[in-house]
Coordinates of C-alpha atoms and ligand atoms in Angstrom, one line a residue:
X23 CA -32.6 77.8 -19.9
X24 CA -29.5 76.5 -18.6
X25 CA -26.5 77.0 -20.7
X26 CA -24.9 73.3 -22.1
X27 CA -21.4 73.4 -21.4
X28 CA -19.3 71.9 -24.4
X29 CA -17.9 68.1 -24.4
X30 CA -14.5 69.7 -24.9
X31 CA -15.1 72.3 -22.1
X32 CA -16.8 70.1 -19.7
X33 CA -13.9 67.1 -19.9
X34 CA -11.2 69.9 -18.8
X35 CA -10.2 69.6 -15.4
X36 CA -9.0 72.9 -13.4
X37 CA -4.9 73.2 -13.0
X38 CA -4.1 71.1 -9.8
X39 CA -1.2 73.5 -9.8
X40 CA -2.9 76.5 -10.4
X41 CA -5.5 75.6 -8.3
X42 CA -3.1 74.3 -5.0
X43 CA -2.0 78.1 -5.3
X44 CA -5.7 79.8 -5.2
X45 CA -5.9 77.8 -1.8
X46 CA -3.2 79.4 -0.4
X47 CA -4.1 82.7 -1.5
X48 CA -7.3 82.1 0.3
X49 CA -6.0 80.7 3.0
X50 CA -3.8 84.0 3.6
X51 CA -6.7 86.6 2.7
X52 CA -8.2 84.9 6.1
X53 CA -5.0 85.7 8.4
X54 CA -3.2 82.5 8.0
X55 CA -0.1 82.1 7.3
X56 CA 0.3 79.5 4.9
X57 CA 3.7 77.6 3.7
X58 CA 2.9 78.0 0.1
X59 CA 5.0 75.2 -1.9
X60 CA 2.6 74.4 -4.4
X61 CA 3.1 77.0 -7.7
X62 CA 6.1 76.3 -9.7
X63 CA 7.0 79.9 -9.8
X64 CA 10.1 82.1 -9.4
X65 CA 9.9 83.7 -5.9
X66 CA 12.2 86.5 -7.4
X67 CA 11.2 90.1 -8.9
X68 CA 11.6 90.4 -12.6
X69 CA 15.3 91.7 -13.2
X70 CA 15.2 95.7 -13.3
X71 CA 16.8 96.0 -16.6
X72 CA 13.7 93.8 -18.0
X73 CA 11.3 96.2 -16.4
X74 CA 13.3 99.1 -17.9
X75 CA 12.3 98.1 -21.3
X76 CA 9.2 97.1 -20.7
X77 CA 8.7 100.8 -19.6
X78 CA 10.7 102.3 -22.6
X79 CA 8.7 100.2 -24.7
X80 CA 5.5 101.6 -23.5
X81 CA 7.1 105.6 -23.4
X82 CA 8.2 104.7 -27.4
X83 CA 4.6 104.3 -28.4
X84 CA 5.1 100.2 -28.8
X85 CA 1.2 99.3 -27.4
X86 CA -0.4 98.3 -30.0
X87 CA -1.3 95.5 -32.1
X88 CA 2.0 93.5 -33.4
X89 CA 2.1 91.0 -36.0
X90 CA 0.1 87.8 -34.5
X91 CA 3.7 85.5 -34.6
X92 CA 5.3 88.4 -32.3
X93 CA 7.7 91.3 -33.7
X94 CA 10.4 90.7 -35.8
X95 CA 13.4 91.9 -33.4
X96 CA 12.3 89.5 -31.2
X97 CA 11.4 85.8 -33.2
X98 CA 15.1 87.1 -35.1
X99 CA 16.5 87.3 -31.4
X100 CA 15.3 84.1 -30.6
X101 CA 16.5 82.1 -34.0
X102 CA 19.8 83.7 -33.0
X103 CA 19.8 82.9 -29.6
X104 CA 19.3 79.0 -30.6
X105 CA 22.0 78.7 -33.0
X106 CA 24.6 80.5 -30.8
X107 CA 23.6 78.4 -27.5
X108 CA 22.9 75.4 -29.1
X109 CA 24.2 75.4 -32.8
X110 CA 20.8 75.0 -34.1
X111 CA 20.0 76.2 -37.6
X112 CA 16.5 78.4 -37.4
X113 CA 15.0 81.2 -39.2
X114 CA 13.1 83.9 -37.7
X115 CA 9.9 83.0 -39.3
X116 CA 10.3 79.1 -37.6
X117 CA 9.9 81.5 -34.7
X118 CA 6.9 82.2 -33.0
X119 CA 5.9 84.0 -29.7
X120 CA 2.8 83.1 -27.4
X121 CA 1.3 84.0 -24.2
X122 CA 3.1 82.1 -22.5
X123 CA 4.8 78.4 -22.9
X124 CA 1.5 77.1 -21.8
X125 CA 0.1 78.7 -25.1
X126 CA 2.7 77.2 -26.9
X127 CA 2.1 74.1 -26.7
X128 CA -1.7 74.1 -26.9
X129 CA -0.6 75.9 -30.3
X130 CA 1.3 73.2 -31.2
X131 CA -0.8 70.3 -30.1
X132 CA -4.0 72.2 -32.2
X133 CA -2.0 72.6 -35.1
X134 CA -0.5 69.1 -35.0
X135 CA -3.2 66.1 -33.7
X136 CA -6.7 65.8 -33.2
X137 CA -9.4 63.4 -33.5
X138 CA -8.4 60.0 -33.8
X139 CA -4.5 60.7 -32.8
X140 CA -2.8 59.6 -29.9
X141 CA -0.1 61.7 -28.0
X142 CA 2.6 59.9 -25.8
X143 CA 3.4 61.3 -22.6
X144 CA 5.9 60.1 -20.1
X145 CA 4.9 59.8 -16.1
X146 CA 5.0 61.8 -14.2
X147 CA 3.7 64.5 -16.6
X148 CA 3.3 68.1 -15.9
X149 CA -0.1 68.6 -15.4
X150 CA -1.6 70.7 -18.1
X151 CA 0.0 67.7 -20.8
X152 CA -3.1 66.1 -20.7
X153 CA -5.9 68.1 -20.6
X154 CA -4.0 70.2 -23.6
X155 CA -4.2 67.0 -25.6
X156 CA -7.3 66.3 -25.0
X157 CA -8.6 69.4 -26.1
X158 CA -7.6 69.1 -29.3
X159 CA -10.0 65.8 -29.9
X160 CA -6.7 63.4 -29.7
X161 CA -5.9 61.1 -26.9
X162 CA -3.0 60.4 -25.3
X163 CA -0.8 57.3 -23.8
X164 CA 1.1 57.2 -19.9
X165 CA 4.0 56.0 -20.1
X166 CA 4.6 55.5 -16.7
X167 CA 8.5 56.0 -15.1
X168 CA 9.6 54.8 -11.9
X169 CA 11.4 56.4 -9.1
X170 CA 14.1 53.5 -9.4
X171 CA 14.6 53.9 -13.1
X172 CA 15.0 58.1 -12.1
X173 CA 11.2 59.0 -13.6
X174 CA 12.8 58.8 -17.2
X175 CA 11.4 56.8 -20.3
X176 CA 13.5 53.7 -21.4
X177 CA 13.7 53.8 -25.7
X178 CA 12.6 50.1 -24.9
X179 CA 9.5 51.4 -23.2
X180 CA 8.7 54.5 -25.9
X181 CA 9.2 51.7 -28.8
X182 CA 6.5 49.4 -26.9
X183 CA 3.9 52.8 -26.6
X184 CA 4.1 53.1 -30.1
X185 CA 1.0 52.3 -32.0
X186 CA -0.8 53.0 -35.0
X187 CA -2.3 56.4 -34.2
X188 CA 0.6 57.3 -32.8
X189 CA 1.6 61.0 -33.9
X190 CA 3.6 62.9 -31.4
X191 CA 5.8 62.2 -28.0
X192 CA 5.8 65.0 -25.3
X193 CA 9.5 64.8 -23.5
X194 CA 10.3 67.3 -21.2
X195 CA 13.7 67.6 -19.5
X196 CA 14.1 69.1 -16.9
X197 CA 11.3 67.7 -16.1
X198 CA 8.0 69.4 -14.1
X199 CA 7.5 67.9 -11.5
X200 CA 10.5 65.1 -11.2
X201 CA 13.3 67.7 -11.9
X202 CA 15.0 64.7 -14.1
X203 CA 17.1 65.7 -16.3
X204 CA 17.9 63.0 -19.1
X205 CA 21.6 63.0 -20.3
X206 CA 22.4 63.3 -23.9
X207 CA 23.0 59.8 -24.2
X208 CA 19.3 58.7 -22.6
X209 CA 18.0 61.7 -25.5
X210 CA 20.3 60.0 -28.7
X211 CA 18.8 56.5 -27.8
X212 CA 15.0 58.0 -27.7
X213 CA 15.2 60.0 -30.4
X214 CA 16.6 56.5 -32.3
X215 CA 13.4 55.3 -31.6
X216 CA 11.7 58.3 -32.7
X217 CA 13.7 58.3 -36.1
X218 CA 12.7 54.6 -36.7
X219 CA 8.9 55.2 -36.6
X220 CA 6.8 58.3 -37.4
X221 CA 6.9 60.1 -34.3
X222 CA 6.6 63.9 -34.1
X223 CA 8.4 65.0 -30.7
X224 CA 7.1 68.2 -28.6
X225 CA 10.0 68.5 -26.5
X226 CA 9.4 71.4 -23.5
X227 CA 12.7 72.7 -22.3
X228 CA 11.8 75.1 -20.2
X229 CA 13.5 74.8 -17.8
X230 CA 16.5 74.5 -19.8
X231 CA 19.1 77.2 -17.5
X232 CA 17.6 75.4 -14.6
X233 CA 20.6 72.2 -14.2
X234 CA 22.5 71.4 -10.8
X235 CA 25.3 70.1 -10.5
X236 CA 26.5 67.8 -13.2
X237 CA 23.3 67.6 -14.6
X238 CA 23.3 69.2 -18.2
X239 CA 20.4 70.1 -20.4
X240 CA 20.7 69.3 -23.8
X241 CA 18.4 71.0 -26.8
X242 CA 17.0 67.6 -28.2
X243 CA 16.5 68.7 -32.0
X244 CA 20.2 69.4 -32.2
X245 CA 21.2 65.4 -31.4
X246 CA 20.3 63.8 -34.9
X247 CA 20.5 66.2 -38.5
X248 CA 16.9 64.3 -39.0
X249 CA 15.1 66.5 -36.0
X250 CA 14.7 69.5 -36.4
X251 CA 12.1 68.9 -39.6
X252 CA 10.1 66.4 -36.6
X253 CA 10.5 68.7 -33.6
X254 CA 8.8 71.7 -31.8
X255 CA 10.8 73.1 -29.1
X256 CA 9.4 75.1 -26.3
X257 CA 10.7 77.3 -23.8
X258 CA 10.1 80.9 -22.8
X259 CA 11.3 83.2 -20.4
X260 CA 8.9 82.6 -17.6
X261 CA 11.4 80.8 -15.3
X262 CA 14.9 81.6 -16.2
X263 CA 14.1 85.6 -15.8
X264 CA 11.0 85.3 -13.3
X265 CA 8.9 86.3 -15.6
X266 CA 6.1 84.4 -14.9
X267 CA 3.5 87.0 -14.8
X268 CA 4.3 88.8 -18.1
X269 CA 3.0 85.7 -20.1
X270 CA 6.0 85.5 -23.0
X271 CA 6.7 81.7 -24.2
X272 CA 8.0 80.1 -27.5
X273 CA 7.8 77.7 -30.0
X274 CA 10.4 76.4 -32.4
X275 CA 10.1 74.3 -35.1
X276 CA 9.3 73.5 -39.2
X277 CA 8.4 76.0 -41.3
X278 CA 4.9 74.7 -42.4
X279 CA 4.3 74.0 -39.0
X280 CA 4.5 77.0 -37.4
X281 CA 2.9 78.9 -40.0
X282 CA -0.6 76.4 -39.0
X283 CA 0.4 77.5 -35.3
X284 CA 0.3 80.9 -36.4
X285 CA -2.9 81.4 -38.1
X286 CA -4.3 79.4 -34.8
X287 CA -2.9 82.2 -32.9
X288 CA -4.1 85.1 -35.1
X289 CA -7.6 84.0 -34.8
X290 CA -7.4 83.0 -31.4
X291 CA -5.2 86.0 -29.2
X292 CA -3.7 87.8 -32.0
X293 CA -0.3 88.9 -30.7
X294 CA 1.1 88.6 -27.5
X295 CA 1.6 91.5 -25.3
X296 CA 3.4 94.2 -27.4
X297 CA 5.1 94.8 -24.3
X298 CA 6.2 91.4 -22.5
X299 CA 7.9 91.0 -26.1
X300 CA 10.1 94.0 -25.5
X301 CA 11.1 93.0 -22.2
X302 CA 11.6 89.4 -23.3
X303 CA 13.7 90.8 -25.9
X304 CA 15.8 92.3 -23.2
X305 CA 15.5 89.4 -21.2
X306 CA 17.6 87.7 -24.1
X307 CA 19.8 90.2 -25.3
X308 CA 20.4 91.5 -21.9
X309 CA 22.8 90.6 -18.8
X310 CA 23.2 87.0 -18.3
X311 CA 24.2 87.6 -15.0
X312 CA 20.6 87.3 -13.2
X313 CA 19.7 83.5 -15.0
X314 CA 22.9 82.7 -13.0
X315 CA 22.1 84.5 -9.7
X316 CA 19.2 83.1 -9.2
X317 CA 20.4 79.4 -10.3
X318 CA 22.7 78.9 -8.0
X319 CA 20.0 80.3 -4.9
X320 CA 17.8 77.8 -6.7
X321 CA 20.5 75.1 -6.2
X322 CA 21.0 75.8 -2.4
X323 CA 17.7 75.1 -2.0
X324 CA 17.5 71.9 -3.4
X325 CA 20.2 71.1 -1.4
X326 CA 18.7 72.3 1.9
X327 CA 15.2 70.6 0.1
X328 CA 16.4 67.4 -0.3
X329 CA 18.5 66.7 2.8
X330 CA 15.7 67.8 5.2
X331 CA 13.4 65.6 3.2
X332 CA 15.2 62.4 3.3
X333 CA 15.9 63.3 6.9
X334 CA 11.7 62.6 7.5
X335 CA 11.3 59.1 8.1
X336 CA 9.1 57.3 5.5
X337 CA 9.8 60.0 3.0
X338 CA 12.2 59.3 0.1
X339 CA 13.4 61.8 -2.3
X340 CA 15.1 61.4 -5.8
X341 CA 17.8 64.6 -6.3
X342 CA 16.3 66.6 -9.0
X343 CA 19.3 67.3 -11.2
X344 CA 17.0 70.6 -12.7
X345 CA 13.6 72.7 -12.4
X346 CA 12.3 73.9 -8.5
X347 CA 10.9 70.8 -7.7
X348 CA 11.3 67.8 -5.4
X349 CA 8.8 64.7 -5.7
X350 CA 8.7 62.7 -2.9
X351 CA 7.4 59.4 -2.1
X352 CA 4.6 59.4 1.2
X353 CA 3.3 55.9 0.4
X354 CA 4.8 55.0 3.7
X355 CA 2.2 57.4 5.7
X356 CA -1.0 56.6 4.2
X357 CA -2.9 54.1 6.2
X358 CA -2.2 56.9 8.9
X359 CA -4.7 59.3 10.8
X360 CA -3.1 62.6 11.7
X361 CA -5.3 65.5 13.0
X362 CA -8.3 62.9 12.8
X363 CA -7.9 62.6 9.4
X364 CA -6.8 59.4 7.2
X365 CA -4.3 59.7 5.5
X366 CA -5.3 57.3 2.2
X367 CA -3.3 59.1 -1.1
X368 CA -1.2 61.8 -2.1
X369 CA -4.2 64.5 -2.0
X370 CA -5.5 63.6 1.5
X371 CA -1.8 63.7 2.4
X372 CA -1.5 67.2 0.9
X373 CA -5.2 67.8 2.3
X374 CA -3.8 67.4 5.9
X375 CA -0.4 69.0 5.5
X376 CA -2.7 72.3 4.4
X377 CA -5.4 71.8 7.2
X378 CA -3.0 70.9 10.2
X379 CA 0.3 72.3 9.3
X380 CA -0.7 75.1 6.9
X381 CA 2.0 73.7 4.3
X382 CA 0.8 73.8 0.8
X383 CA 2.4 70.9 -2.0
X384 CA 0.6 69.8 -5.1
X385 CA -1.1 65.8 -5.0
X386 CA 1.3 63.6 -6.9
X387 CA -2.3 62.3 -8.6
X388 CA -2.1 65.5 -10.9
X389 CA 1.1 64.3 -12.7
X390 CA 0.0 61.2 -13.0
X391 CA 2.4 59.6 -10.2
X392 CA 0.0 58.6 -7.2
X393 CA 2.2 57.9 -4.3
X394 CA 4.1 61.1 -4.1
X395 CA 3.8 64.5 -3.1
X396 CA 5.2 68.1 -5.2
X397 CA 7.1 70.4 -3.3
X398 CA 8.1 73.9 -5.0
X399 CA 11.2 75.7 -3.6
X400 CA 10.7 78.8 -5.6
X401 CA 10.4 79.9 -1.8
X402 CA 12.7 81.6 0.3
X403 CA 15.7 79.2 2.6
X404 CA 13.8 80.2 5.4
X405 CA 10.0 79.6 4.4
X406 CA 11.4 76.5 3.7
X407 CA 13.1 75.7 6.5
X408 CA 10.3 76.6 8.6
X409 CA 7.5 74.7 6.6
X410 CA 9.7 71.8 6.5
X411 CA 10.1 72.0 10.1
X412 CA 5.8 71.7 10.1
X413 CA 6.0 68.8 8.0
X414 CA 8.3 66.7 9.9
X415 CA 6.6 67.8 13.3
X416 CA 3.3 66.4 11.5
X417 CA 4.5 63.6 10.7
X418 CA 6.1 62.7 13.9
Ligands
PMP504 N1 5.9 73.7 -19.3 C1 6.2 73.3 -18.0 C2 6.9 72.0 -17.8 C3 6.0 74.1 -16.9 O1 6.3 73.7 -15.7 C4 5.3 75.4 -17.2 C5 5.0 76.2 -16.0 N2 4.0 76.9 -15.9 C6 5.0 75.7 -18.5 C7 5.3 74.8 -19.5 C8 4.3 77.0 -18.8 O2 5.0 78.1 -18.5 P1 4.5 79.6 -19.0 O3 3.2 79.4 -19.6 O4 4.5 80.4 -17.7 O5 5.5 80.1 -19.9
LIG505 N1 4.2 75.4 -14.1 C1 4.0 75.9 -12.8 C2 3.6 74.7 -11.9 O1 3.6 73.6 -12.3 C3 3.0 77.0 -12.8 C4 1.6 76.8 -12.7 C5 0.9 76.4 -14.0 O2 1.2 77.0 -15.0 O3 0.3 75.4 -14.0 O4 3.3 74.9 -10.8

């Protein structure tokens, strides 16, 4: 007999993202070498003084089981951390710690909607919004964005997505895979919206140290006295420290409701690493210095990024004003055959940039935004250079 696979299992796609990197990888364990810009992930070794604590924390006996929501040091680290950066009132216990910021917000989604609910989310979306939703038994409402209007959600356009099954709002700024970054004033006249109806908001800031320029993030439950009680905030270490690998995320947010994501934790992974919390924990309390560092290498690259891209005729590129990523616009080139291939969307574009020019992006399609095309430069100035060099030599 043949196994049934669940209705929950079998409607979950595989991560575009995740899956864009495999390819590479493959790609590379045959000889070739590939231009990998698909994974949004820090290029950059984990800061020493993290792995220093991660390896006193394993010498000091700290591998074993910790409580489910993560230590104490480190949920009181974090509470800290928010009301010094950000002058936001939190307890230790509205803390809690995950495998990751992925985990955190299927945490939060399980322990917030299901069946019957509906969960707004702005295009383009990061990929895993969806799928995460619909896991839970809850659907969920585009709201789709325009490159004109910067890919960020009018209030007009969140008041109009409102209806009666409404529960929660997914905002997520710096945004994965735009980069936009919404200014405060954009945030105070969505979360107006938000305080006029009975919105929940999930807002993901995880790439919160990750701004350019003028481009500031802002902690959205800290704009109206009335958020915090509606708001779980996310974040995690994972791409301010390069960290991606030691699976350490957060949630923030009311009491009651991060108790329920709590006991979904404890029966589902228990606590995360013992030891990714201690070097989180340094992460946090540590030198500063190293967020900074590899910001401002970040923001060369977008520089470098963007110019070279809007140099490519029939490309256009927004300025991402925060997170490693620039979405580009290819709708000019479809229609085209390069290679012998046609090129008809954003995944046979990214199909023939693999196959003929061994560059590797990620299919607009899987954010939602058909039409464009997701380059990571968490990659060296001179892997990009080179693969951009491929691209606009393909597209010659
Ligand atoms: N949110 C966004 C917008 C992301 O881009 C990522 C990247 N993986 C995550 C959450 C999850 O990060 P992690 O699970 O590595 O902490
Ligand atoms: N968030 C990154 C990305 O979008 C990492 C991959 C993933 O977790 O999906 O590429």
């Amino acid at each position: 007999m043949k196994i049934p696979i669940s209705k929950m299992a079998a409607a979950v796609q595989p991560s575009a993202t995740l899956a864009a990197g495999a390819k590479a990888r493959q790609l590379k364990s045959e000889g070739i070498h590939v231009f990998d810009f698909s994974l949004g992930e820090p290029d950059f070794n984990t800061p020493e003084h993290i792995c220093q604590a991660a390896y006193q924390a394993m010498q000091a006996g700290h591998t074993h089981y910790t409580p489910a929501a993560g230590i104490a040091e480190l949920r009181s680290a974090i509470a800290k951390l928010y009301n010094r950066a950000h002058g936001l009132e939190v307890t230790p216990e509205q803390v809690i710690v995950s495998n990751g910021a992925k985990h955190s917000l299927h945490n939060a989604l399980a322990a917030t909607v299901g069946p019957g609910d509906e969960v707004i989310i702005p295009t383009p979306y990061w990929v895993s919004y969806s799928d995460l939703v619909q896991m839970t038994g809850a659907s969920y409402r585009l709201v789709p964005t325009t490159q004109d209007g910067g890919f960020k959600m009018s209030p007009e356009q969140l008041k109009a997505a409102i209806g009666p099954n409404s529960r929660l709002v997914m905002l997520n700024s710096p945004s994965n895979p735009t980069g936009a970054v919404y200014t405060r004033r954009e945030l105070e006249a969505l979360a107006d919206v938000i305080l006029g109806s009975n919105l929940a908001v999930l807002s993901d800031e995880i790439y919160e140290h990750l701004v350019y320029g003028d481009s500031k993030a802002t902690c959205f439950a800290t704009l109206r006295p009335e958020l915090p009680e509606r708001t779980i905030t996310i974040s995690g270490v994972s791409k301010s420290y390069a960290m991606t690998g030691w699976r350490m995320g957060w949630a923030i947010g009311p009491l009651h409701v991060v108790k329920a994501m709590g006991n979904v934790q404890s029966q589902e992974t228990s606590n995360p690493s013992s030891i990714s919390q201690y070097a989180a924990l340094a992460a946090i309390e540590g030198d500063q210095s190293c967020v900074e560092t590899m910001r401002r290498e970040f923001e060369a690259r977008r520089d470098l990024v963007i110019r070279r891209l809007n140099a490519i005729p029939g490309i256009h590129c927004l300025n991402p004003g925060g997170a490693f990523y620039a979405f580009f616009n290819v709708t000019a080139h479809f229609g085209r055959t390069i290679a012998g291939k046609q090129i008809t969307d954003s995944a046979s574009f990214c199909q023939v940039a693999l196959e003929s020019a061994h560059v590797n992006f990620v299919q607009g399609s899987a954010f939602g935004a058909e039409g464009y095309v997701r380059l990571s430069f968490a990659a060296s100035r001179e892997q990009l250079q080179q693969g951009l060099d491929r691209l606009e030599n393909m597209l010659k």
